[in-house]
Coordinates of C-alpha atoms in Angstrom, one line a residue:
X1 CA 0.0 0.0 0.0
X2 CA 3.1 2.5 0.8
X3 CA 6.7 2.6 -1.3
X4 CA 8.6 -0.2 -0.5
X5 CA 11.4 -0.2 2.5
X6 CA 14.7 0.0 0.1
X7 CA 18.4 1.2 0.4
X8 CA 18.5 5.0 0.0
X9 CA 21.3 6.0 0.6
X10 CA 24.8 4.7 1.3
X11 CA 27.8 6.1 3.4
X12 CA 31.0 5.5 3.5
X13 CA 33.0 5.7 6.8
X14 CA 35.0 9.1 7.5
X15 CA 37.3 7.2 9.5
X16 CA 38.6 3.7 11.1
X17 CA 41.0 3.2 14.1
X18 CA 42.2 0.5 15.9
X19 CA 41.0 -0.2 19.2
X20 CA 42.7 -3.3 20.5
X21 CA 43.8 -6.8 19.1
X22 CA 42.2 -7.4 15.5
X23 CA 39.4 -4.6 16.2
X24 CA 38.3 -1.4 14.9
X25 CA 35.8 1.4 14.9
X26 CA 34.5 3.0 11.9
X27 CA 32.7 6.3 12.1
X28 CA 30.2 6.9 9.6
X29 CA 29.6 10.0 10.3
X30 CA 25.9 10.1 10.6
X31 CA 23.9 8.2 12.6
X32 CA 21.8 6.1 10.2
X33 CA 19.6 2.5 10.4
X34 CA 20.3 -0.2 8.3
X35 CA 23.5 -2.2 7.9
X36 CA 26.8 -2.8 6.8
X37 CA 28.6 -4.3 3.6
X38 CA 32.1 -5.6 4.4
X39 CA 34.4 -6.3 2.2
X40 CA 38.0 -7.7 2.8
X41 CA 40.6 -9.9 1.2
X42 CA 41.3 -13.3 2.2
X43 CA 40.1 -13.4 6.1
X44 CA 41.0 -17.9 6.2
X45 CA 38.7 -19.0 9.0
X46 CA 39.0 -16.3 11.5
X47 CA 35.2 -15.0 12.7
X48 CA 34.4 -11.7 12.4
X49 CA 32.4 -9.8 14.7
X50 CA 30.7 -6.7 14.0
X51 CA 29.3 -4.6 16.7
X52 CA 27.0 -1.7 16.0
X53 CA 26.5 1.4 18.4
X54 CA 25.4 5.2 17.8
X55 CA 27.7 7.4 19.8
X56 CA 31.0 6.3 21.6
X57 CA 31.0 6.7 25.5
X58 CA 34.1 9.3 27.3
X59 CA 36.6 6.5 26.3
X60 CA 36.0 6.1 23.1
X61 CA 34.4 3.1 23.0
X62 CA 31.1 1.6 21.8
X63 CA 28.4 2.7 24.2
X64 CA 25.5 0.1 24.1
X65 CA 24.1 0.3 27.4
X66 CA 21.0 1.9 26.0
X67 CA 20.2 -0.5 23.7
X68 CA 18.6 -2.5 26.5
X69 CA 17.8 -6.5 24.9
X70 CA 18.8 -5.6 21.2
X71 CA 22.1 -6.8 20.4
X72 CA 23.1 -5.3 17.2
X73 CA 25.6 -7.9 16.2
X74 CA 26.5 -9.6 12.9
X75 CA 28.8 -12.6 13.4
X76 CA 30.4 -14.1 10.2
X77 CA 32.2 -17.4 9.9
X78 CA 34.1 -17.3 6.4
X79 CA 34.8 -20.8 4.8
X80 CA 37.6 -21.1 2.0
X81 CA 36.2 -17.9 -0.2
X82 CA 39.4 -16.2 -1.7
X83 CA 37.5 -12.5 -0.7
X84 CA 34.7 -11.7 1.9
X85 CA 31.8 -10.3 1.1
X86 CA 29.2 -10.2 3.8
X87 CA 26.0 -8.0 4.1
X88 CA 22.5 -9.2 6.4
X89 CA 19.6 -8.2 4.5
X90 CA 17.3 -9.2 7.1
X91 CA 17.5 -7.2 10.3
X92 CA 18.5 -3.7 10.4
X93 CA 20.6 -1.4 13.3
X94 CA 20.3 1.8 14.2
X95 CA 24.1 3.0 14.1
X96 CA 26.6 6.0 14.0
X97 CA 30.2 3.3 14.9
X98 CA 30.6 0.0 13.6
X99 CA 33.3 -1.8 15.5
X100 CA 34.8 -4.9 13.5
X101 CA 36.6 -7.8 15.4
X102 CA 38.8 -10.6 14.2
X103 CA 40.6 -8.8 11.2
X104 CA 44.0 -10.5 10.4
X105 CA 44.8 -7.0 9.1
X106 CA 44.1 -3.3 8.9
X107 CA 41.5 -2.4 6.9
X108 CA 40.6 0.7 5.1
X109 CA 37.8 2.8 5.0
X110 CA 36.4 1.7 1.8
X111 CA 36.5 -1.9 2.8
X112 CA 32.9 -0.5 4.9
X113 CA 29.4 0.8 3.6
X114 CA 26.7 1.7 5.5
X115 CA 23.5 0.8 3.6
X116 CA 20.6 3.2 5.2
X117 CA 17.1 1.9 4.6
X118 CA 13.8 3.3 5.1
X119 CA 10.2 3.1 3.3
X120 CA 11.2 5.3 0.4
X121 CA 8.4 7.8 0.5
X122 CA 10.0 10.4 -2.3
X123 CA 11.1 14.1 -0.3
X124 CA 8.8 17.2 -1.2
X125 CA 10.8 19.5 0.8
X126 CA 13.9 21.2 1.4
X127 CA 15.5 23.6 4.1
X128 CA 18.2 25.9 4.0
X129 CA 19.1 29.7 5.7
X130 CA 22.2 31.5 6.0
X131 CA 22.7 29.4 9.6
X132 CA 24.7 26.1 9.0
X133 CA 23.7 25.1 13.0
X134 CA 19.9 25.7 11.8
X135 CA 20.6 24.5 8.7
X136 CA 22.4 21.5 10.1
X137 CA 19.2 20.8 12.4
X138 CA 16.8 20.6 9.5
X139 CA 19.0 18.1 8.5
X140 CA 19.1 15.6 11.8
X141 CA 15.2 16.3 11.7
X142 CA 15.3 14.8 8.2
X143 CA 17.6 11.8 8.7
X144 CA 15.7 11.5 12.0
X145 CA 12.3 11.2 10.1
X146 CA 14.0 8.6 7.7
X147 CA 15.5 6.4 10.1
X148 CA 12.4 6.4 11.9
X149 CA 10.1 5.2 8.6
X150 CA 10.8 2.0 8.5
X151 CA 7.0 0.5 7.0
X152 CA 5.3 2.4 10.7
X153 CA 6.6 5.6 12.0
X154 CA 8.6 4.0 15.3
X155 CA 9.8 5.9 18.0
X156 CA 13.5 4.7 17.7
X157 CA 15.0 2.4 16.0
X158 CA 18.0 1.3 18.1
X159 CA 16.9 -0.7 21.2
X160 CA 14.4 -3.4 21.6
X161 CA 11.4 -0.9 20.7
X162 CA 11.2 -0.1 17.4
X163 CA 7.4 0.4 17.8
X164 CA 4.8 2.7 16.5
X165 CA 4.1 5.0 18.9
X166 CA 1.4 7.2 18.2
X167 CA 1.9 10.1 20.3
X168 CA 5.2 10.8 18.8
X169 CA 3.8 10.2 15.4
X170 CA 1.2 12.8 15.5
X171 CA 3.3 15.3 16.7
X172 CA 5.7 15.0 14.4
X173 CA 3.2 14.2 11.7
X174 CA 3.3 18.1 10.4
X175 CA 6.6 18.4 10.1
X176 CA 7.0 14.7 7.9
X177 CA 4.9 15.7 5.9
X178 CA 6.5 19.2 4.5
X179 CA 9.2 16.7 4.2
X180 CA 8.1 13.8 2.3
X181 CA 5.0 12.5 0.6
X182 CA 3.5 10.9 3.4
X183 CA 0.6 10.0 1.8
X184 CA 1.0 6.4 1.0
X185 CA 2.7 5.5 4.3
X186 CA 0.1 7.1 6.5
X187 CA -2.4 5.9 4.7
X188 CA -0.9 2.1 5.3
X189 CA -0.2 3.1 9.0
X190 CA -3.4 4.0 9.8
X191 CA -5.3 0.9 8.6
X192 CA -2.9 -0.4 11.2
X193 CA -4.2 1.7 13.9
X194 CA -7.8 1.1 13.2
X195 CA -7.0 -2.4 12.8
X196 CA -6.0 -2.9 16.1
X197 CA -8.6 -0.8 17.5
X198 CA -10.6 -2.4 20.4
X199 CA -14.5 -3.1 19.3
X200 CA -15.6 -0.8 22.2
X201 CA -13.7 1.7 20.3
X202 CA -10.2 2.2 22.2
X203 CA -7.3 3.3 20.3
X204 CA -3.8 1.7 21.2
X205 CA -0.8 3.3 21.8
X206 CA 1.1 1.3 19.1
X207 CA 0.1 0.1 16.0
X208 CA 0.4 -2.5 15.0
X209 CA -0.3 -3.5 18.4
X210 CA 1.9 -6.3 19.1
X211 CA 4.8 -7.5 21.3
X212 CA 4.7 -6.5 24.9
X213 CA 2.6 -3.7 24.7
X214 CA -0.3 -5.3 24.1
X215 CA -3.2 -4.5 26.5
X216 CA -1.9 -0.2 26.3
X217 CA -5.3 1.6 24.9
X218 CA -7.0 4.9 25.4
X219 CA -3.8 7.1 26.5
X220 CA -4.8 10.8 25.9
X221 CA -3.1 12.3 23.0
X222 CA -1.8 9.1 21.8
X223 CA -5.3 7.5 21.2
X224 CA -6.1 10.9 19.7
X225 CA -3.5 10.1 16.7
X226 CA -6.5 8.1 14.9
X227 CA -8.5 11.2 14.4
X228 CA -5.9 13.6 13.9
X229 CA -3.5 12.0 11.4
X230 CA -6.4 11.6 8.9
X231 CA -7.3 15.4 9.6
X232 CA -3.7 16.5 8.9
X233 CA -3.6 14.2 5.9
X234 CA -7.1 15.8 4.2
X235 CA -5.4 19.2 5.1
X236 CA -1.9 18.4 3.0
X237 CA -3.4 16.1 0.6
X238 CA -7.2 16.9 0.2
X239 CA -7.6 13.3 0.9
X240 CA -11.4 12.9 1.8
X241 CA -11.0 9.2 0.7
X242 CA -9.2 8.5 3.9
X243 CA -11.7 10.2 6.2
X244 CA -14.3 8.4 4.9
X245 CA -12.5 4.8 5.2
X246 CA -11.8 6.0 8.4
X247 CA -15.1 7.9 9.6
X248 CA -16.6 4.7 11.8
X249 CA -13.5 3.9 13.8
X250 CA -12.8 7.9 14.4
X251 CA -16.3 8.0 15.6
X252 CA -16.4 4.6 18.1
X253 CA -13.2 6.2 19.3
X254 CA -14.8 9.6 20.4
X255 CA -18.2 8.0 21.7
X256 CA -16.3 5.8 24.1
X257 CA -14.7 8.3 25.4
X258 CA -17.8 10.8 26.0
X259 CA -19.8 7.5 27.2
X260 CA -17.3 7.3 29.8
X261 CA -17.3 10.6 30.7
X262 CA -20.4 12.1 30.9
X263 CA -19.4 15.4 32.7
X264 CA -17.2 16.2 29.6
X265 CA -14.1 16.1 31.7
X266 CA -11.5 13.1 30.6
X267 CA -11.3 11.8 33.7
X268 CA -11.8 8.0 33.4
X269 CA -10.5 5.3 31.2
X270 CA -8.2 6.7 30.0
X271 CA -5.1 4.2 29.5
X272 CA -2.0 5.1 30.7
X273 CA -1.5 8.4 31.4
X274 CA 1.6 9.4 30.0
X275 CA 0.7 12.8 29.6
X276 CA 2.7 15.8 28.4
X277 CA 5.7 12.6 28.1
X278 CA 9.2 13.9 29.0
X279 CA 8.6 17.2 30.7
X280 CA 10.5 18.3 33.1
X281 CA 12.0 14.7 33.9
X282 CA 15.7 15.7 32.8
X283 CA 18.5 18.4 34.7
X284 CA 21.7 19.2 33.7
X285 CA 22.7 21.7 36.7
X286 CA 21.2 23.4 39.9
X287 CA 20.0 26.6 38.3
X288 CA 17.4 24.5 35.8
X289 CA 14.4 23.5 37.3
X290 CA 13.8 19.8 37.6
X291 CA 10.0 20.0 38.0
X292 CA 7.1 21.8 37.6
X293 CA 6.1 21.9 33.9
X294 CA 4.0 19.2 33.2
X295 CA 0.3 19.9 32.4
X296 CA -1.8 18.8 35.0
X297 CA -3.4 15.4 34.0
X298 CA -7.0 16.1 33.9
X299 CA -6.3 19.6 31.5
X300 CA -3.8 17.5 29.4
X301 CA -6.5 14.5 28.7
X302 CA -9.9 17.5 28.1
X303 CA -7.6 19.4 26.0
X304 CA -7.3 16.4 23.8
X305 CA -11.0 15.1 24.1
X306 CA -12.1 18.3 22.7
X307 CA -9.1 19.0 20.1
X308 CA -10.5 15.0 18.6
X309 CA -14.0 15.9 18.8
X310 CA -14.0 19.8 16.8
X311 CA -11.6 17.5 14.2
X312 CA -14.4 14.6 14.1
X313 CA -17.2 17.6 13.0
X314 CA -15.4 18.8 10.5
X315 CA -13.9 15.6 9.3
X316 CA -17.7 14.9 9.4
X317 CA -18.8 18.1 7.2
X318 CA -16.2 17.2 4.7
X319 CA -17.6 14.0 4.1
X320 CA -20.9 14.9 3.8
X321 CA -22.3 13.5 7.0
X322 CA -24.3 17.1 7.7
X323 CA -26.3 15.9 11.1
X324 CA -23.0 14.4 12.8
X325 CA -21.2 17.5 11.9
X326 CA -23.9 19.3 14.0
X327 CA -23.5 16.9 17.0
X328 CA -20.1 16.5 17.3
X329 CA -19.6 20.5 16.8
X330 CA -21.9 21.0 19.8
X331 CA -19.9 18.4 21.9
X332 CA -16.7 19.5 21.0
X333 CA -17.9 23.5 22.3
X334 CA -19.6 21.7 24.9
X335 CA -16.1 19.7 26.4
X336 CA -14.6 23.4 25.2
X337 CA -16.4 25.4 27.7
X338 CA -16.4 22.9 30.6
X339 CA -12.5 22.8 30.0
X340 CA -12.9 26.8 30.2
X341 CA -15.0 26.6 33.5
X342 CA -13.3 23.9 35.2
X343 CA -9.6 25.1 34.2
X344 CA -9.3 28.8 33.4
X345 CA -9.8 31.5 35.4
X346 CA -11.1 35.3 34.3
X347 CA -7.3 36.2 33.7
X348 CA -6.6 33.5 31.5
X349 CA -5.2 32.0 33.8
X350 CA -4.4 27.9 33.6
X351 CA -4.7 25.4 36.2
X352 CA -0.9 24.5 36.5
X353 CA 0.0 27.9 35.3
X354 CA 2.8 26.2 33.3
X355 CA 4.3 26.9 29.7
X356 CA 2.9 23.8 28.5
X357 CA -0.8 24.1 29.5
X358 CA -1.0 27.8 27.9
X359 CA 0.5 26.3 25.0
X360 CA -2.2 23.3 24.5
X361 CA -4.8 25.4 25.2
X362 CA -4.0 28.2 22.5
X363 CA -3.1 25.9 19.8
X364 CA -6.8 23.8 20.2
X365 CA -8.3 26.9 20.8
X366 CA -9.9 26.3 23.9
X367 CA -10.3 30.1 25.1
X368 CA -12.5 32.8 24.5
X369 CA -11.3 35.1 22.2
X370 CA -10.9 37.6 25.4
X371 CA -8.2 35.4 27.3
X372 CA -5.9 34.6 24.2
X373 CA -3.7 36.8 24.4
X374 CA -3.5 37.4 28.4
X375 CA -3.0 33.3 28.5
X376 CA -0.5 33.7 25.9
X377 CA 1.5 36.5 27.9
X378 CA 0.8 33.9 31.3
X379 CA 3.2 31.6 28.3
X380 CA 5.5 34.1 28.3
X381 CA 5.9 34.9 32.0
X382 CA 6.5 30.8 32.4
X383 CA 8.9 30.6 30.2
X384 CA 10.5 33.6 32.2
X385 CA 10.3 31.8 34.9
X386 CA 12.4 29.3 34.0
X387 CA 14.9 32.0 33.2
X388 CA 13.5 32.0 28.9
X389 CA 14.3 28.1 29.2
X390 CA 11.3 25.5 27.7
X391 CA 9.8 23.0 30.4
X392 CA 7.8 21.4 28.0
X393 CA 7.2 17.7 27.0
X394 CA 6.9 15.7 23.4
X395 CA 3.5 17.4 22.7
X396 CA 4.0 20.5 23.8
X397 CA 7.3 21.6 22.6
X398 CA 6.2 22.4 19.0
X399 CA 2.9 24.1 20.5
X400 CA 4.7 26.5 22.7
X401 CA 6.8 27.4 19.5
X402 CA 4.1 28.1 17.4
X403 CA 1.7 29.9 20.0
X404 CA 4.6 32.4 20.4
X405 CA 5.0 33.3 17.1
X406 CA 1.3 33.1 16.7
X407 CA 0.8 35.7 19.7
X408 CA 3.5 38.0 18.4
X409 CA 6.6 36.8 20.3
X410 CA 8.6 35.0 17.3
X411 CA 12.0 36.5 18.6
X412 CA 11.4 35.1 22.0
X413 CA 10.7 31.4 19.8
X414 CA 14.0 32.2 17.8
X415 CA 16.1 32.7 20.7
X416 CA 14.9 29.2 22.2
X417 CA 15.4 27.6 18.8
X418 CA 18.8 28.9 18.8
X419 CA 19.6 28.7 22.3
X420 CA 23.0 27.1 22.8
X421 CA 21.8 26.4 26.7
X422 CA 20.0 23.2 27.9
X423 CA 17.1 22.2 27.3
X424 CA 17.8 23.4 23.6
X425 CA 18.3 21.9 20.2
X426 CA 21.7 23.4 19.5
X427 CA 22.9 21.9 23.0
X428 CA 22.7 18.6 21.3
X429 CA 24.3 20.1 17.8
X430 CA 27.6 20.9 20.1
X431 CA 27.8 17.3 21.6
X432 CA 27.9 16.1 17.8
X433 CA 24.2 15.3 17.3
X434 CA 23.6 14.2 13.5
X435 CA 20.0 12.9 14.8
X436 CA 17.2 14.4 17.0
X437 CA 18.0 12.7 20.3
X438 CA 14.9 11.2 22.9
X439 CA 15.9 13.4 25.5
X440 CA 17.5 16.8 26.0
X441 CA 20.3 15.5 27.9
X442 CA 21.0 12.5 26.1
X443 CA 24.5 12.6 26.9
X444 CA 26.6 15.7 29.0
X445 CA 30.3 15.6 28.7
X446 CA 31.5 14.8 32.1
X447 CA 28.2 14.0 33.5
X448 CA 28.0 10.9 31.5
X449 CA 24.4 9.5 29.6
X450 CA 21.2 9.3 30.5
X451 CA 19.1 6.8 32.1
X452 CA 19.7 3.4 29.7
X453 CA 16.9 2.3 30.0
X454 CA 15.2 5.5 27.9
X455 CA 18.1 7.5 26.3
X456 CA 17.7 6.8 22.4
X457 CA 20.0 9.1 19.8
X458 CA 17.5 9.0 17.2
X459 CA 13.7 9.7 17.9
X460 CA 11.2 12.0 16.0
X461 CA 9.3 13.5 18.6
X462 CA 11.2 17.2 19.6
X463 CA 12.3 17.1 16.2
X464 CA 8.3 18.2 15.6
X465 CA 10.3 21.8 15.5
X466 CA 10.9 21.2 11.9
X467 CA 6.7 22.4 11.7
X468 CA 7.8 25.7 13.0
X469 CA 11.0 26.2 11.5
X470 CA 8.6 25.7 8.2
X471 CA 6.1 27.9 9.4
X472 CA 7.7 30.7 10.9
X473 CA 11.1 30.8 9.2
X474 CA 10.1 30.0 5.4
X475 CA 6.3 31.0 6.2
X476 CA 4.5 28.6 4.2
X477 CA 1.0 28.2 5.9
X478 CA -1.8 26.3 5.2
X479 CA -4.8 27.8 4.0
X480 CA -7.4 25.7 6.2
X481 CA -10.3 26.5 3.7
X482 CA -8.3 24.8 0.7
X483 CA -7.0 21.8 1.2
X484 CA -4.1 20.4 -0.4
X485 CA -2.1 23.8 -1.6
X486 CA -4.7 24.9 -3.7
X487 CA -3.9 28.0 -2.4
X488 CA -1.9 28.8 0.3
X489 CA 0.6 31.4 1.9
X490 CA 4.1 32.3 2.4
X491 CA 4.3 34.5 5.6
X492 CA 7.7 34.9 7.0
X493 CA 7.7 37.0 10.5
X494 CA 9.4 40.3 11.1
X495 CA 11.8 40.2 13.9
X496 CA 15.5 38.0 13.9
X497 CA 13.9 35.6 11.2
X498 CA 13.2 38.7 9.0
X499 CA 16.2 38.0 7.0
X500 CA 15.6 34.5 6.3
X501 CA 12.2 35.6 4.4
X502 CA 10.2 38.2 2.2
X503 CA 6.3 39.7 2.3
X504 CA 3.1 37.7 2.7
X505 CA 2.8 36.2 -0.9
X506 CA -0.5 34.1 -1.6
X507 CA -0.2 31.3 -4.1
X508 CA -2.7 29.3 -6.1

């Protein structure tokens, strides 16, 4: 149903040195997925080991520790062939350093290629400014997006995970899809998440749903990936097919959840409530907060509820299902202004008060027209709170970047883009990031990694930036009343992205 997974690119190493007896590291370079081709002169009878890893720990060695039960090991046996030539074709690594054991002598660079595969969804878009750190983060986005596309979106593709996550997916969703055509590989990934929808109407976490996550359904904002993947796919590809192929599972999904909570507050059965994932969990020094930024659970879970149900009415309108539209429109202002009377005060003013709840609640527009901009300066002040550092998780990272420049504060976004201070992207270009890493603090020179058992160097979900540096740096902008580019707008801000752009231009 989607391109095929295929070799799309292939590296060669930028250097090889010996680390002990018989064994050496290659560096490709770029931390990729797929595999490697060897290929040596006569090797008689001696096995060869190959070890794959993305980053090398403080002594230069293969760190593997976070690869938890994957072993990403090839080992070969040659026979009496004259020349080796090895290559797996069917298991794949997610890899920056190949280490090679049992060589009877030294190889060479080009005795090494790295084969990268993904589902080879053609790109439709490029990136490029006058900064090489922001033009070199567009780039680990990209080869981020690829290595994470192998026939589902996974959340890494490293350890012994490799699933497809659907909160990460439909954050990042936006952003793929100024990147690639997406159209044939969501449309095959979402068959999988209504195929292993529950009959009550439960969405999973992971689709497929298989391996030991079965039994996770119903997570707010990862359930919600079944409604609003479609919606983002009829708004870049006018695709109305898929809403209607979709329409009946959408629609058990949101009943179930309304059926279990009457009072319009997602409250109950709810799955596993991950929340806002990731925020405020990681420190790197005394002067950053550790807690305090993560949306309080029963805001995080409504905010969702009624985001799904205002996309389900018009995903209904669209499709020519006029009474639905009407009901669904009614409940979703219905969950909107319980959220408002439960939540937000006459200030605008969010229970939490954190960067991340203003942030939610402005992009799914959840507040009277009065309060927007007063919530959006409450976003500001949090943010100054933390001394103009985010405290914001995998959802609401890319929100908080586009409600600033939405509300008129794109410098204030710019400087955290740009930031060389943790939590920031560049913070992970000056470590010698060539992916999007899981967390902010992946790895701090001199503090070490992580926690191993959740520290993966390649995973989509802050890389969801990409949909702002599009945006708000190049300007192109939907036009939400046609679909598919019929017509649409390139906006670039005023302010220190002002030289990256030109005027509002509309384009048909």
């Amino acid at each position: 149903m989607n391109e095929p997974i295929a070799v799309i690119d292939e590296l060669r190493p930028i250097s090889v040195r010996k680390t002990g007896n018989n064994k050496y590291i290659f560096d490709m370079g770029q931390n990729i997925v797929g595999w490697c081709e060897l290929n040596l002169p006569y090797n008689p009878g001696h096995p060869i080991t190959l070890r794959y890893a993305e980053i090398l720990d403080e002594q230069e060695m293969l760190y593997t520790d976070n690869l938890r039960g994957a072993k990403q090991t090839d080992r070969y046996l040659p026979g009496n062939e004259t020349t080796i030539h090895y290559e797996p074709r069917f298991t794949y690594y997610g890899f920056k350093c190949v280490e090679v054991e049992g060589l009877t002598q030294a190889p060479a660079v080009e005795q090494l290629t790295g084969k990268m595969i993904a589902s080879s969804s053609p790109p439709t878009g490029t990136f490029q400014t006058s900064d090489k750190d922001i033009n070199q983060l567009w780039s680990n986005i990209l080869w981020t997006q690829w290595n994470n596309m192998i026939s589902v979106p996974t959340d890494c593709p490293q350890r012994d995970e490799r699933a497809g996550w659907m909160g990460d997916a439909q954050v990042f969703a936006q952003n793929a899809m100024y990147n690639l055509d997406m159209a044939a590989f969501y449309t095959k990934w979402i068959r999988d998440v209504s195929d292993s929808q529950l009959e009550d109407g439960r969405y999973p976490d992971i689709a497929p749903h298989v391996g030991e996550w079965q039994g996770f359904y119903n997570s707010p904002g990862w359930a919600d990936t079944g409604v609003i993947i479609p919606w983002r796919m009829y708004q870049n590809y006018n695709d109305r097919t898929l809403l209607a192929r979709q329409y009946k599972s959408m629609k058990k999904f949101i009943d179930y959840v309304h059926k279990r909570n009457p009072g319009l507050i997602w409250k109950d059965s709810r799955g596993n409530m991950y929340g806002d994932w990731l925020n405020g969990n990681t420190i790197i020094s005394d002067d950053y907060p550790k807690t305090g930024g993560s949306v309080p659970n029963d805001v995080f879970s409504t905010a969702y509820f009624a985001y799904s149900t205002r996309l389900l009415s018009g995903i209904a309108e669209q499709i020519g299902k006029k009474s639905d539209a009407i009901y669904y429109g009614e409940l979703a202002s219905a969950i909107r202004d319980q959220f408002i009377r439960q939540f937000v005060n006459e200030n605008g003013k969010i229970e939490g008060n954190t960067q991340a709840g203003y942030a939610i609640a402005l992009e799914f527009d959840l507040l009277p027209e009065p309060l927007r901009a007063k919530a959006a300066a409450h976003m500001v002040e949090a943010l100054k709170a933390y001394d103009n550092r985010m405290s914001t998780g995998i959802h609401t990272t890319i929100r908080l970047m586009n409600q600033l420049s939405e509300h008129g504060y794109t410098d204030l976004a710019y400087e955290l883009l740009t930031s060389r201070r943790f939590p920031s992207w560049f913070y992970s270009l000056d470590q010698g990031a060539t992916t999007i890493w899981e967390r902010w603090d992946g790895y701090v020179k001199g503090r070490g990694f992580q926690d191993a058992g959740m520290n993966s160097f390649n995973h989509v979900a802050i890389g969801a930036v990409g949909e702002w540096m599009y945006k708000y740096i190049l300007g192109i902008r939907h036009d939400e009343e046609q679909p598919g580019y019929r017509h649409f707008y390139i906006t670039p801000p005023a302010g220190k992205t002002a030289g990256l752009g030109q005027r509002q231009l509309p384009f048909y």
